[in-house]
PDB file of C-alpha atoms and ligand atoms in Angstrom:
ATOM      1  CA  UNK L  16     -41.354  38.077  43.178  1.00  0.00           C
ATOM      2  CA  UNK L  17     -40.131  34.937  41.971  1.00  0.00           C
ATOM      3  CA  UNK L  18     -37.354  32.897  43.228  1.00  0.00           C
ATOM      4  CA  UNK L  19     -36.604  30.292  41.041  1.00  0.00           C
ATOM      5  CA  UNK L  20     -32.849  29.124  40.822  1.00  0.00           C
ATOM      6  CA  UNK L  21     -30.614  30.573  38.762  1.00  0.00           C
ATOM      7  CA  UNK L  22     -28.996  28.272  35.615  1.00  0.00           C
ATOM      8  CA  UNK L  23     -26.342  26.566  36.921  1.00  0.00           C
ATOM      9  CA  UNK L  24     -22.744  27.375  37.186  1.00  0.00           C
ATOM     10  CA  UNK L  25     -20.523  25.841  34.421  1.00  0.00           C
ATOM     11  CA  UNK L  26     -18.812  23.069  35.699  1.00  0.00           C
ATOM     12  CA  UNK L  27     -15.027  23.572  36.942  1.00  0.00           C
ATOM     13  CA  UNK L  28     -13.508  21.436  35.038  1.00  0.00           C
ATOM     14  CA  UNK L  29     -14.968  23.066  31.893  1.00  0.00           C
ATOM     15  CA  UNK L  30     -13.272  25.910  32.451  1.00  0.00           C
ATOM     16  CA  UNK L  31     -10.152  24.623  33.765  1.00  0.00           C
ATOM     17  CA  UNK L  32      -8.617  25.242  30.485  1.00  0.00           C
ATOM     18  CA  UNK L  33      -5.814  22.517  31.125  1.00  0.00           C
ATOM     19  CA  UNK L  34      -6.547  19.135  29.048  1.00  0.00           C
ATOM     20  CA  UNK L  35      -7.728  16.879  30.799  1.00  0.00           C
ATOM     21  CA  UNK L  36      -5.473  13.585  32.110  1.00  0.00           C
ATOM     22  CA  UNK L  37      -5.720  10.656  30.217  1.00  0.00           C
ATOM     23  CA  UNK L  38      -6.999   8.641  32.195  1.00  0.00           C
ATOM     24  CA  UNK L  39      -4.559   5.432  31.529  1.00  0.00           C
ATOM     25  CA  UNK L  40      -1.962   7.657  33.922  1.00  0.00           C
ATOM     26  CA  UNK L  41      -3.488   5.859  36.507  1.00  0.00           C
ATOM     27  CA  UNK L  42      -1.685   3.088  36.537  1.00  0.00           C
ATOM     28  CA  UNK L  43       1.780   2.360  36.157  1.00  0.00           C
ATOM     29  CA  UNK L  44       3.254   2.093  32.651  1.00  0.00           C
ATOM     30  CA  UNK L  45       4.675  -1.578  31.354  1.00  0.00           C
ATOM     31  CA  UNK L  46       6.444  -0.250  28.592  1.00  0.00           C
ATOM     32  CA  UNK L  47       8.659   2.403  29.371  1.00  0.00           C
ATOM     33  CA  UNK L  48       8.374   2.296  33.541  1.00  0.00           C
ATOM     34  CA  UNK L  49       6.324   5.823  33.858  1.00  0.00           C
ATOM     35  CA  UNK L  50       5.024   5.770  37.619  1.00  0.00           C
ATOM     36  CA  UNK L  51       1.621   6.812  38.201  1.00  0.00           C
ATOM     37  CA  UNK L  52       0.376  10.370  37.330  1.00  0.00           C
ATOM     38  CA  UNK L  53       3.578  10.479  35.043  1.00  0.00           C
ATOM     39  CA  UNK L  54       3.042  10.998  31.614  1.00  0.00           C
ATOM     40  CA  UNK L  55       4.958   8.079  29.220  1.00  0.00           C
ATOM     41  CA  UNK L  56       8.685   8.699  27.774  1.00  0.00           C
ATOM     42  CA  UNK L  57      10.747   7.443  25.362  1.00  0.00           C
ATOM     43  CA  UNK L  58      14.072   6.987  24.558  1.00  0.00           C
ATOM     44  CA  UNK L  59      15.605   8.500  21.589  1.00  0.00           C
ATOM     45  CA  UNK L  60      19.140   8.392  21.866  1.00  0.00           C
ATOM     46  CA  UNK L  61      20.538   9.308  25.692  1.00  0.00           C
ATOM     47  CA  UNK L  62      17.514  11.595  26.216  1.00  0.00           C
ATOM     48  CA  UNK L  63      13.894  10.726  27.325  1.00  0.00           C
ATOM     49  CA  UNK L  64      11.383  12.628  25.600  1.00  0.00           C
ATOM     50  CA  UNK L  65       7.918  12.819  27.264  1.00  0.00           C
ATOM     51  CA  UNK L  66       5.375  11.502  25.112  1.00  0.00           C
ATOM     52  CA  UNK L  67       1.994  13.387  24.130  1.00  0.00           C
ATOM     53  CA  UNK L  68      -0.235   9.859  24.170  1.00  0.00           C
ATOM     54  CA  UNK L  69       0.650   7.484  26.608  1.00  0.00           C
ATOM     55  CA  UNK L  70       2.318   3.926  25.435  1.00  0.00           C
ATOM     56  CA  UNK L  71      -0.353   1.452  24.348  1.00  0.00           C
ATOM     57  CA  UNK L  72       0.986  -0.900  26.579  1.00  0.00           C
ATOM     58  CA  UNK L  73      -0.232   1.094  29.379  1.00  0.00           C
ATOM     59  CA  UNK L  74      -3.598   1.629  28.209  1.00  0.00           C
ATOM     60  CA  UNK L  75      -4.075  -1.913  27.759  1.00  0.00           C
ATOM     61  CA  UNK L  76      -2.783  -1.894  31.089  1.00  0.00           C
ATOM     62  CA  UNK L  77      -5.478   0.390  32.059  1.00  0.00           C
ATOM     63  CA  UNK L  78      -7.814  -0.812  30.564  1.00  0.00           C
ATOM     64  CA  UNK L  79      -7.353  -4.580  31.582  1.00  0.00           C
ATOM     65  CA  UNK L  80      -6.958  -3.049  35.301  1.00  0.00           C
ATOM     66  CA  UNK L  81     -10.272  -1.096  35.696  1.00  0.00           C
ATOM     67  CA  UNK L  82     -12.955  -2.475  33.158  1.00  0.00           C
ATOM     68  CA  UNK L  83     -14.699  -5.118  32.517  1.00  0.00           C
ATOM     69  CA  UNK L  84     -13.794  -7.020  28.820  1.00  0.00           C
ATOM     70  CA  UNK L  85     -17.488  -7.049  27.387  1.00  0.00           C
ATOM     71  CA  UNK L  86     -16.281  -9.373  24.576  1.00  0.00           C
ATOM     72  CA  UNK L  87     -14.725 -12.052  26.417  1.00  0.00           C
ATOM     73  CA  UNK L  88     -15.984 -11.288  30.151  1.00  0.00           C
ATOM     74  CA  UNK L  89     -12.903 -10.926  31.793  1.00  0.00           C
ATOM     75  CA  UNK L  90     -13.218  -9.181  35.036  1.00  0.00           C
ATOM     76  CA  UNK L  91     -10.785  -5.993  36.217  1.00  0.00           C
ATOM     77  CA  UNK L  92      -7.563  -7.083  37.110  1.00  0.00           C
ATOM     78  CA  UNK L  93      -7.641 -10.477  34.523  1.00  0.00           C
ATOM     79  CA  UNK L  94      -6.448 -10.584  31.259  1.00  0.00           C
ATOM     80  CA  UNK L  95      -8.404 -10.996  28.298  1.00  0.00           C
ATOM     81  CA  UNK L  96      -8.596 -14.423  26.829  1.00  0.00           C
ATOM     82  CA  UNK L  97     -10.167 -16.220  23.482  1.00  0.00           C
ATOM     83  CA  UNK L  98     -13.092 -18.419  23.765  1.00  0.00           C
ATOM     84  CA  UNK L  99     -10.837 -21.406  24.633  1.00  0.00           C
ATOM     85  CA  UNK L 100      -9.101 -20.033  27.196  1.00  0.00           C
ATOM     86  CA  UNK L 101      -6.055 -18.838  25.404  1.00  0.00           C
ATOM     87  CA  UNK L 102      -4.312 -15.611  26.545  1.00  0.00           C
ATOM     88  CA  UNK L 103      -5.569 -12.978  24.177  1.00  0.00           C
ATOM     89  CA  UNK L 104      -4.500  -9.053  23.163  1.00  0.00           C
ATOM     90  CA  UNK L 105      -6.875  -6.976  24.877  1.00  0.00           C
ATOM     91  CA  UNK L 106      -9.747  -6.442  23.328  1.00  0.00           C
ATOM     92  CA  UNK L 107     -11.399  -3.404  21.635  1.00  0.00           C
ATOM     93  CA  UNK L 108     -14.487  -3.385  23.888  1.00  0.00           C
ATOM     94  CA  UNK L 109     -12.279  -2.997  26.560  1.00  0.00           C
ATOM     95  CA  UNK L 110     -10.841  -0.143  25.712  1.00  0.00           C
ATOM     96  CA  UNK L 111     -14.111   1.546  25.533  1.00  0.00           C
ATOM     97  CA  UNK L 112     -15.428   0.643  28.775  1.00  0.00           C
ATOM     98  CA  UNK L 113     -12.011   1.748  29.967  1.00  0.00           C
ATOM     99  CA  UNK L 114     -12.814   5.241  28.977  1.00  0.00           C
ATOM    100  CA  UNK L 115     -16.323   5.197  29.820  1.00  0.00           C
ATOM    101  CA  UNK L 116     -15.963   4.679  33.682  1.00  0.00           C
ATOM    102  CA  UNK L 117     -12.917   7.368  33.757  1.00  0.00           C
ATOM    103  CA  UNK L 118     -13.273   9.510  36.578  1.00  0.00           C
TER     104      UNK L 118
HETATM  105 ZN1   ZN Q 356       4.870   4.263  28.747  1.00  0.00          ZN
HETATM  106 ZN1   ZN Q 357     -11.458  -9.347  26.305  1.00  0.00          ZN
END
């Protein structure tokens, strides 16, 4: 008889059935002070309401932390910057290459 392998298992995390994290919880949040793994907040009134997305200050944050800006070559941890060396918004590219090298 044959005894070739059997297809293999679905991956976990495909079944998991939670959403994954966004990645950008990673880091700490700029904007409204969300530690790591926290999800963002903001204010409205006296309450803090969690948000669904987290603050585009901390993806930018994210992304200027752990990839590499493929317009203007920054490396992680440095800031993007326009061709004459002034400090610059982070750039689109980076965002991408933020999400492509999410765990
Ligand atoms: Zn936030
Ligand atoms: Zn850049």
């Amino acid at each position: 008889m044959t005894d070739r392998p059997r297809q293999a298992p679905m991956p976990a995390a495909l079944r998991a059935g939670r959403p994954p994290r966004h990645p950008a919880l990673t880091v700490r949040c700029p904007h409204c002070a969300a530690a790591p793994d926290m999800r963002c907040t903001t204010r409205t009134g006296r309450a803090r309401i969690q948000r669904l997305d987290p603050c585009p200050a901390r993806l930018a944050a994210h992304a200027t932390a752990t990839a590499c800006c493929t317009t203007c070559q920054s490396a992680p941890g440095y800031d993007c910057h326009h061709p004459d060396g002034t400090p610059a918004p982070v750039h689109d590219a980076r965002y991408t290459e933020a999400k492509g090298t999410a765990a």
